[in-house]
């Protein structure tokens, strides 16, 4: 029996953030326990003269709160995607030119607004955004750390920061072209008491982080649509259908390259580590899903029937493919705002994003059974067509054992997909999956009690309900 490597953490939430509902949260991992789970009641926010958070959040549109920043983000993002090859530019921009939920950038912007001013190094980060010299100003984020003639990267949208390959290369001076400014010593002193920045400002580095997450997400979509042979994405032909598999794969690789270069300029080693691990998680999640579809493990033994392991694999895949980018993106935003190790803000951001990401994907799995193709913008029943049994099917298996053989053979025989959908419709699988999604969303709301009151906090609260109750 293979042992779990000691240096790799198992799929579980930090114990410090589970209380007072730790036992309830841990029971969510098994279907039998979920059927008995009690809905988590969010802890009340700190005393405030404002209206109770749960009463005001229903009237808050999280997207409207940061609408100007989202518009600015989209406009400048397209400039990052220019290439010397026009076809590569077109495929890289393809999904960005069609409407999307933009949930990942939204989380970065809201967490930036909700926590900027709280971290120990906020004044230093704010100073860098105004004075520059340590990767803080917006124009510095486009300037390469290595000379353009060494990078040999030509972006026609930013010619002053890039250059194409030159066959004649001459030796250049190694002396620095400029001396970075040194922040005053008093900026390193702690601020007591700290509070959310009154201006609700978002730093240039946090704006760029939001763009990087969207680039990574779209790169994963380009690759996923090739693997899944998807014909639709966001209501239009998928990139493989429009450009072919080769261009889609290369376009995804190009986006990851652009995102990596932009990530290196944020000036935070911790953020580089966080976001780089997101890319690894996306790959691991896809491999895990492929193994589940194939039905065999590394030793080519048939996987066991429905049980706790199946649910752990399902939820682990959900974290790797969906929740990781939200959790680590939110945490990275707080780090860029000046939060140090030992401060609770980035821990809360990660736990919130992790729970919300799982709730979001569970709701997405429900829509695969409930929504029409025109509503989803992609083929309905896609998971079953790919041989994937998600939450509703796993729950339905408990009530209809006849579904087991269909799941085990990955719905490969004619009529399997239609029969499986019928079993799910005649079960409580959808309702139980929705209850599970709501439990994760409620846990996210509970975690927000650690934050001081702000518009961004209210928007984060409202986002939890929207993630579960959305129709697309």
Coordinates of C-alpha atoms in Angstrom, one line a residue:
X1 CA 0.0 0.0 0.0
X2 CA 1.4 3.3 -1.0
X3 CA 1.9 5.9 1.7
X4 CA 1.0 9.6 1.3
X5 CA 4.3 11.7 1.1
X6 CA 4.9 13.4 4.4
X7 CA 5.9 16.7 2.7
X8 CA 2.6 17.0 0.7
X9 CA -0.5 18.2 2.6
X10 CA -3.7 16.2 2.3
X11 CA -6.9 17.8 1.1
X12 CA -8.2 19.4 4.2
X13 CA -8.9 22.9 5.5
X14 CA -6.6 24.4 8.2
X15 CA -8.0 23.5 11.6
X16 CA -7.6 27.0 12.9
X17 CA -10.3 28.2 10.5
X18 CA -12.8 25.4 11.0
X19 CA -14.0 26.3 14.4
X20 CA -16.7 26.5 15.7
X21 CA -18.1 24.2 12.9
X22 CA -15.1 21.9 12.4
X23 CA -17.0 18.6 12.7
X24 CA -19.8 19.8 10.4
X25 CA -17.3 20.9 7.8
X26 CA -15.3 17.7 7.9
X27 CA -18.4 15.6 7.4
X28 CA -19.0 17.2 4.1
X29 CA -16.4 14.9 2.5
X30 CA -18.7 11.9 2.5
X31 CA -22.2 11.7 0.8
X32 CA -23.8 9.9 3.8
X33 CA -22.7 12.7 6.2
X34 CA -23.8 15.4 3.8
X35 CA -27.4 14.2 3.9
X36 CA -27.4 14.9 7.6
X37 CA -25.3 18.0 7.6
X38 CA -26.7 21.0 9.4
X39 CA -26.4 24.3 7.6
X40 CA -23.6 26.5 9.0
X41 CA -24.9 29.7 10.5
X42 CA -22.5 32.6 9.7
X43 CA -21.0 34.3 12.7
X44 CA -22.3 37.9 13.2
X45 CA -19.9 40.6 12.0
X46 CA -18.1 42.8 14.5
X47 CA -20.3 45.5 16.2
X48 CA -21.0 48.3 13.8
X49 CA -23.3 51.2 13.4
X50 CA -24.1 50.0 9.9
X51 CA -26.9 47.6 8.9
X52 CA -26.4 43.8 9.6
X53 CA -24.3 42.4 6.8
X54 CA -26.8 39.6 5.8
X55 CA -29.5 42.2 5.4
X56 CA -27.5 44.6 3.2
X57 CA -25.7 42.0 1.1
X58 CA -28.7 41.1 -0.9
X59 CA -28.9 44.6 -2.3
X60 CA -25.2 44.7 -3.3
X61 CA -23.9 43.9 -6.7
X62 CA -20.2 42.8 -6.3
X63 CA -19.5 43.5 -9.9
X64 CA -20.8 47.0 -9.9
X65 CA -18.6 47.9 -6.9
X66 CA -15.5 47.4 -8.9
X67 CA -16.9 47.9 -12.4
X68 CA -14.5 50.8 -13.4
X69 CA -11.5 48.6 -12.3
X70 CA -12.9 45.6 -14.3
X71 CA -13.2 47.7 -17.4
X72 CA -9.7 49.1 -17.0
X73 CA -8.4 45.6 -16.4
X74 CA -9.9 44.2 -19.6
X75 CA -8.7 47.1 -21.7
X76 CA -5.1 46.9 -20.5
X77 CA -5.1 43.1 -20.5
X78 CA -5.6 43.0 -24.3
X79 CA -2.4 45.0 -24.7
X80 CA -0.4 42.3 -22.9
X81 CA -1.5 39.7 -25.5
X82 CA 0.1 41.1 -28.6
X83 CA 2.4 38.9 -30.6
X84 CA 4.6 39.2 -33.7
X85 CA 2.4 36.5 -35.1
X86 CA -1.1 38.0 -35.8
X87 CA -2.7 34.5 -35.6
X88 CA -1.3 33.9 -32.2
X89 CA -2.7 37.3 -31.0
X90 CA -6.1 36.4 -32.4
X91 CA -6.3 33.1 -30.6
X92 CA -4.9 34.5 -27.4
X93 CA -7.6 37.2 -27.3
X94 CA -10.5 35.0 -28.5
X95 CA -12.1 34.1 -25.2
X96 CA -11.4 37.5 -23.7
X97 CA -13.5 39.1 -26.4
X98 CA -16.6 37.2 -25.3
X99 CA -18.5 37.8 -22.0
X100 CA -17.3 35.8 -19.0
X101 CA -18.1 35.7 -15.3
X102 CA -14.6 37.2 -14.5
X103 CA -15.0 35.8 -11.0
X104 CA -11.3 35.3 -10.4
X105 CA -10.3 39.0 -11.1
X106 CA -13.4 40.0 -9.1
X107 CA -12.1 38.1 -6.0
X108 CA -8.7 39.8 -6.3
X109 CA -10.2 43.3 -6.5
X110 CA -12.7 42.7 -3.7
X111 CA -10.1 41.2 -1.3
X112 CA -7.7 44.0 -2.2
X113 CA -10.3 46.6 -1.2
X114 CA -11.4 44.6 1.9
X115 CA -7.9 44.3 3.4
X116 CA -5.7 47.1 2.0
X117 CA -4.6 49.1 5.0
X118 CA -4.7 46.2 7.4
X119 CA -1.3 44.6 6.7
X120 CA 1.9 45.5 8.5
X121 CA 3.6 46.7 5.3
X122 CA 0.7 48.6 3.8
X123 CA 2.3 52.0 4.0
X124 CA 5.4 50.6 2.2
X125 CA 3.2 49.1 -0.6
X126 CA 1.3 52.3 -0.9
X127 CA 4.5 54.3 -1.1
X128 CA 5.9 52.0 -3.8
X129 CA 2.7 52.5 -5.9
X130 CA 3.2 56.2 -5.9
X131 CA 7.0 56.5 -6.0
X132 CA 8.2 53.3 -7.7
X133 CA 11.6 51.8 -7.7
X134 CA 10.5 48.4 -6.2
X135 CA 8.0 47.1 -8.8
X136 CA 5.1 49.2 -7.4
X137 CA 4.1 51.7 -10.0
X138 CA 1.8 50.7 -12.9
X139 CA 4.3 51.7 -15.6
X140 CA 7.0 49.6 -13.9
X141 CA 4.9 46.5 -14.3
X142 CA 5.2 46.6 -18.1
X143 CA 8.9 47.3 -18.0
X144 CA 10.9 44.0 -18.4
X145 CA 13.4 43.1 -15.6
X146 CA 15.7 41.8 -18.3
X147 CA 16.7 43.9 -21.3
X148 CA 14.2 43.6 -24.2
X149 CA 17.0 42.6 -26.7
X150 CA 17.8 39.6 -24.4
X151 CA 14.2 38.5 -24.0
X152 CA 13.6 38.8 -27.8
X153 CA 9.9 39.2 -27.3
X154 CA 8.0 41.5 -29.6
X155 CA 4.7 42.9 -28.5
X156 CA 3.4 45.4 -31.1
X157 CA 1.1 46.9 -28.4
X158 CA 4.1 47.8 -26.2
X159 CA 7.0 48.4 -28.6
X160 CA 8.9 50.5 -26.0
X161 CA 9.1 47.5 -23.7
X162 CA 9.8 44.7 -26.2
X163 CA 11.9 43.9 -29.2
X164 CA 12.0 41.4 -32.0
X165 CA 15.0 39.1 -32.7
X166 CA 18.0 40.8 -34.3
X167 CA 20.5 38.7 -36.1
X168 CA 23.3 41.1 -35.1
X169 CA 23.9 41.2 -31.4
X170 CA 26.4 43.6 -29.8
X171 CA 27.8 43.5 -26.3
X172 CA 26.0 45.9 -23.9
X173 CA 27.1 47.5 -20.7
X174 CA 26.1 45.7 -17.6
X175 CA 25.8 48.8 -15.5
X176 CA 22.2 49.5 -14.2
X177 CA 20.4 52.1 -16.2
X178 CA 18.6 53.6 -13.1
X179 CA 18.9 53.5 -9.4
X180 CA 15.7 52.4 -7.5
X181 CA 14.4 54.8 -4.9
X182 CA 14.8 53.8 -1.3
X183 CA 11.7 54.1 0.9
X184 CA 12.0 56.2 4.1
X185 CA 12.7 54.2 7.2
X186 CA 9.5 55.2 8.9
X187 CA 7.5 53.4 6.3
X188 CA 8.6 50.1 7.8
X189 CA 7.2 51.0 11.2
X190 CA 3.9 49.3 12.2
X191 CA 0.7 51.3 12.3
X192 CA -1.5 50.9 15.3
X193 CA -4.4 50.5 15.1
X194 CA -4.6 49.5 11.4
X195 CA -7.8 49.8 9.4
X196 CA -9.0 49.4 5.9
X197 CA -7.7 52.1 3.5
X198 CA -10.4 54.9 3.4
X199 CA -9.9 55.4 -0.3
X200 CA -10.6 51.7 -1.0
X201 CA -7.6 51.9 -3.4
X202 CA -6.4 48.9 -5.4
X203 CA -2.6 48.8 -6.0
X204 CA -1.2 48.5 -9.5
X205 CA 0.3 45.1 -8.5
X206 CA -3.1 43.8 -7.4
X207 CA -4.6 44.9 -10.7
X208 CA -1.9 43.1 -12.6
X209 CA -2.5 40.0 -10.4
X210 CA -6.2 40.0 -11.4
X211 CA -5.1 40.0 -15.1
X212 CA -2.6 37.2 -14.5
X213 CA -5.2 35.0 -13.0
X214 CA -7.6 35.6 -15.9
X215 CA -4.8 34.7 -18.3
X216 CA -4.1 31.5 -16.5
X217 CA -7.8 30.6 -16.4
X218 CA -8.3 31.2 -20.1
X219 CA -5.1 29.2 -20.9
X220 CA -6.7 26.3 -19.0
X221 CA -9.9 26.7 -21.0
X222 CA -8.0 26.6 -24.3
X223 CA -6.3 23.4 -23.2
X224 CA -9.4 21.8 -21.6
X225 CA -11.5 22.4 -24.8
X226 CA -8.9 20.4 -26.8
X227 CA -8.9 17.6 -24.2
X228 CA -12.7 17.5 -23.9
X229 CA -13.3 18.0 -27.7
X230 CA -15.7 20.8 -26.7
X231 CA -17.6 22.5 -29.6
X232 CA -19.0 25.4 -27.6
X233 CA -17.6 27.9 -25.1
X234 CA -19.5 30.9 -23.8
X235 CA -22.2 30.5 -26.4
X236 CA -19.8 30.6 -29.4
X237 CA -17.7 28.0 -31.2
X238 CA -14.9 26.9 -28.9
X239 CA -11.3 27.8 -29.8
X240 CA -10.5 24.3 -31.2
X241 CA -13.7 24.5 -33.3
X242 CA -12.7 27.9 -34.6
X243 CA -8.9 27.6 -34.9
X244 CA -8.0 23.9 -34.6
X245 CA -6.4 22.0 -31.8
X246 CA -2.8 23.0 -32.5
X247 CA -3.5 26.7 -32.4
X248 CA -5.6 26.3 -29.2
X249 CA -2.8 24.5 -27.4
X250 CA -0.2 27.0 -28.6
X251 CA -2.4 29.9 -27.7
X252 CA -2.8 28.5 -24.1
X253 CA 1.0 28.1 -23.9
X254 CA 1.5 31.6 -25.1
X255 CA -0.9 32.9 -22.4
X256 CA 0.9 31.0 -19.7
X257 CA 4.2 32.5 -21.0
X258 CA 2.8 36.1 -20.8
X259 CA 1.3 35.4 -17.4
X260 CA 4.7 34.1 -16.1
X261 CA 6.6 37.1 -17.3
X262 CA 4.0 39.5 -15.7
X263 CA 4.1 37.5 -12.5
X264 CA 7.8 37.9 -12.2
X265 CA 7.5 41.7 -12.1
X266 CA 5.1 41.9 -9.1
X267 CA 8.1 41.9 -6.7
X268 CA 6.9 39.2 -4.3
X269 CA 8.5 35.8 -4.1
X270 CA 5.5 34.5 -2.1
X271 CA 3.0 35.5 -4.8
X272 CA 5.2 33.9 -7.5
X273 CA 5.1 30.7 -5.5
X274 CA 1.4 30.8 -4.9
X275 CA 0.4 31.5 -8.5
X276 CA 2.9 29.1 -10.0
X277 CA 1.4 26.3 -7.9
X278 CA -2.0 27.2 -9.3
X279 CA -0.7 26.2 -12.8
X280 CA 0.6 22.9 -11.3
X281 CA -2.8 22.3 -9.6
X282 CA -4.7 22.8 -12.8
X283 CA -2.6 20.1 -14.5
X284 CA -2.9 17.8 -11.5
X285 CA -6.7 18.2 -11.5
X286 CA -7.0 17.4 -15.1
X287 CA -4.8 14.3 -14.7
X288 CA -7.0 13.2 -11.7
X289 CA -10.1 13.7 -13.8
X290 CA -8.7 11.7 -16.7
X291 CA -7.8 8.9 -14.4
X292 CA -11.3 8.9 -13.0
X293 CA -12.7 8.8 -16.6
X294 CA -10.4 6.0 -17.5
X295 CA -11.3 4.1 -14.3
X296 CA -7.9 2.9 -13.5
X297 CA -5.0 3.9 -11.3
X298 CA -1.3 3.7 -11.9
X299 CA -1.2 -0.1 -11.3
X300 CA -4.0 -0.5 -13.9
X301 CA -6.3 -1.9 -11.3
X302 CA -10.0 -1.1 -11.5
X303 CA -11.0 1.6 -9.1
X304 CA -13.2 0.7 -6.1
X305 CA -16.9 1.3 -6.2
X306 CA -18.7 4.2 -4.7
X307 CA -17.3 5.2 -1.3
X308 CA -15.5 7.8 0.7
X309 CA -12.5 7.6 -1.7
X310 CA -14.7 8.5 -4.7
X311 CA -16.0 11.6 -2.9
X312 CA -12.5 12.6 -1.8
X313 CA -11.2 12.3 -5.3
X314 CA -14.2 14.3 -6.6
X315 CA -13.7 17.1 -4.1
X316 CA -9.9 17.0 -4.6
X317 CA -10.3 17.4 -8.3
X318 CA -12.8 20.2 -7.7
X319 CA -10.3 22.0 -5.5
X320 CA -7.4 21.6 -8.0
X321 CA -9.3 22.6 -11.1
X322 CA -11.6 25.3 -9.7
X323 CA -11.0 26.4 -6.1
X324 CA -7.2 26.6 -6.1
X325 CA -7.0 29.6 -8.4
X326 CA -9.6 31.4 -6.3
X327 CA -8.1 30.6 -3.0
X328 CA -4.5 31.3 -3.9
X329 CA -5.5 34.4 -5.9
X330 CA -7.3 35.9 -3.0
X331 CA -4.4 35.1 -0.7
X332 CA -1.9 36.6 -3.1
X333 CA -3.9 39.8 -3.4
X334 CA -3.7 40.3 0.4
X335 CA 0.0 39.5 0.4
X336 CA 0.5 42.3 -2.2
X337 CA -1.3 44.6 0.1
X338 CA 1.3 44.3 2.7
X339 CA 0.2 41.3 4.9
X340 CA 3.0 39.5 6.6
X341 CA 3.3 35.9 7.7
X342 CA 1.4 35.5 11.0
X343 CA -1.3 38.0 10.1
X344 CA -4.7 36.5 9.8
X345 CA -5.9 38.3 6.7
X346 CA -4.3 36.1 4.1
X347 CA -5.4 33.0 6.0
X348 CA -9.0 34.2 5.9
X349 CA -8.7 35.1 2.2
X350 CA -7.4 31.6 1.3
X351 CA -10.0 29.8 3.3
X352 CA -12.8 31.9 1.8
X353 CA -11.6 31.4 -1.7
X354 CA -11.2 27.7 -1.2
X355 CA -14.7 27.2 0.1
X356 CA -16.3 29.5 -2.4
X357 CA -14.4 27.8 -5.3
X358 CA -15.8 24.4 -4.3
X359 CA -19.3 25.8 -3.9
X360 CA -19.0 27.5 -7.3
X361 CA -18.0 24.3 -9.0
X362 CA -20.7 22.2 -7.2
X363 CA -23.3 24.7 -8.5
X364 CA -21.8 24.4 -12.0
X365 CA -22.1 20.6 -11.8
X366 CA -25.8 21.1 -10.9
X367 CA -26.3 23.3 -14.0
X368 CA -25.0 20.5 -16.2
X369 CA -28.3 18.7 -15.3
X370 CA -30.7 21.6 -15.0
X371 CA -29.8 24.2 -17.7
X372 CA -30.3 24.1 -21.4
X373 CA -27.4 24.4 -23.7
X374 CA -28.4 28.0 -24.8
X375 CA -28.3 29.1 -21.1
X376 CA -25.0 27.5 -20.2
X377 CA -23.1 28.6 -23.4
X378 CA -21.7 25.1 -23.7
X379 CA -23.1 21.7 -24.4
X380 CA -25.4 20.4 -21.6
X381 CA -24.7 17.0 -20.2
X382 CA -21.0 17.5 -21.0
X383 CA -19.8 15.8 -17.9
X384 CA -21.7 12.6 -18.6
X385 CA -20.6 12.7 -22.2
X386 CA -17.0 12.7 -20.9
X387 CA -17.7 9.8 -18.6
X388 CA -17.5 12.0 -15.4
X389 CA -19.8 11.4 -12.5
X390 CA -20.1 14.6 -10.5
X391 CA -22.0 15.3 -7.2
X392 CA -25.6 14.8 -8.5
X393 CA -24.7 11.4 -10.0
X394 CA -22.8 10.2 -7.0
X395 CA -25.7 11.1 -4.7
X396 CA -28.2 9.5 -7.1
X397 CA -26.1 6.3 -7.1
X398 CA -26.9 5.9 -3.4
X399 CA -30.6 5.9 -4.1
X400 CA -30.5 4.0 -7.4
X401 CA -27.9 1.2 -7.3
X402 CA -28.8 0.6 -11.0
X403 CA -26.8 3.7 -11.8
X404 CA -23.6 2.0 -10.5
X405 CA -22.8 0.0 -13.6
X406 CA -23.3 3.0 -15.9
X407 CA -20.9 5.1 -13.8
X408 CA -18.4 2.2 -13.7
X409 CA -18.3 1.9 -17.5
X410 CA -18.2 5.7 -17.8
X411 CA -21.5 5.9 -19.7
X412 CA -19.9 4.5 -22.8
X413 CA -22.8 2.3 -24.1
X414 CA -25.6 3.8 -26.3
X415 CA -28.3 5.3 -24.1
X416 CA -26.2 5.4 -20.9
X417 CA -26.1 9.2 -20.8
X418 CA -29.9 9.6 -21.2
X419 CA -30.5 6.8 -18.6
X420 CA -28.1 8.4 -16.1
X421 CA -29.8 11.8 -16.4
X422 CA -33.2 10.1 -15.8
X423 CA -31.8 8.4 -12.6
X424 CA -30.5 11.7 -11.4
X425 CA -33.8 13.5 -12.1
X426 CA -35.7 10.8 -10.1
X427 CA -33.3 11.1 -7.2
X428 CA -32.5 13.9 -4.7
X429 CA -29.0 14.1 -6.1
X430 CA -29.4 17.7 -7.4
X431 CA -31.0 18.9 -4.1
X432 CA -28.3 17.3 -2.0
X433 CA -25.5 18.7 -4.1
X434 CA -27.1 22.1 -3.8
X435 CA -27.2 21.7 0.0
X436 CA -23.5 20.8 0.0
X437 CA -22.7 23.8 -2.1
X438 CA -24.6 26.0 0.3
X439 CA -22.7 24.6 3.2
X440 CA -19.4 25.5 1.6
X441 CA -20.8 29.0 0.7
X442 CA -22.0 29.5 4.3
X443 CA -18.6 28.6 5.6
X444 CA -17.1 31.3 3.4
X445 CA -19.6 33.9 4.8
X446 CA -18.7 32.8 8.3
X447 CA -15.0 33.5 7.7
X448 CA -15.8 37.1 6.7
X449 CA -16.6 37.9 10.4
X450 CA -12.8 38.3 10.9
X451 CA -12.8 41.4 8.6
X452 CA -13.7 45.0 9.5
X453 CA -16.9 46.3 7.9
X454 CA -16.5 47.7 4.4
X455 CA -18.4 47.8 1.1
X456 CA -16.0 45.2 -0.2
X457 CA -16.7 42.8 2.7
X458 CA -20.5 43.2 2.0
X459 CA -19.8 42.4 -1.6
X460 CA -17.8 39.3 -0.7
X461 CA -20.7 38.2 1.5
X462 CA -23.2 38.6 -1.4
X463 CA -20.9 36.8 -3.8
X464 CA -21.3 33.6 -1.7
X465 CA -25.1 33.5 -2.4
X466 CA -24.6 34.4 -6.0
X467 CA -22.1 31.6 -6.6
X468 CA -24.7 29.0 -5.4
X469 CA -27.9 30.5 -6.8
X470 CA -26.6 31.5 -10.3
X471 CA -28.3 30.2 -13.4
X472 CA -25.1 30.2 -15.6

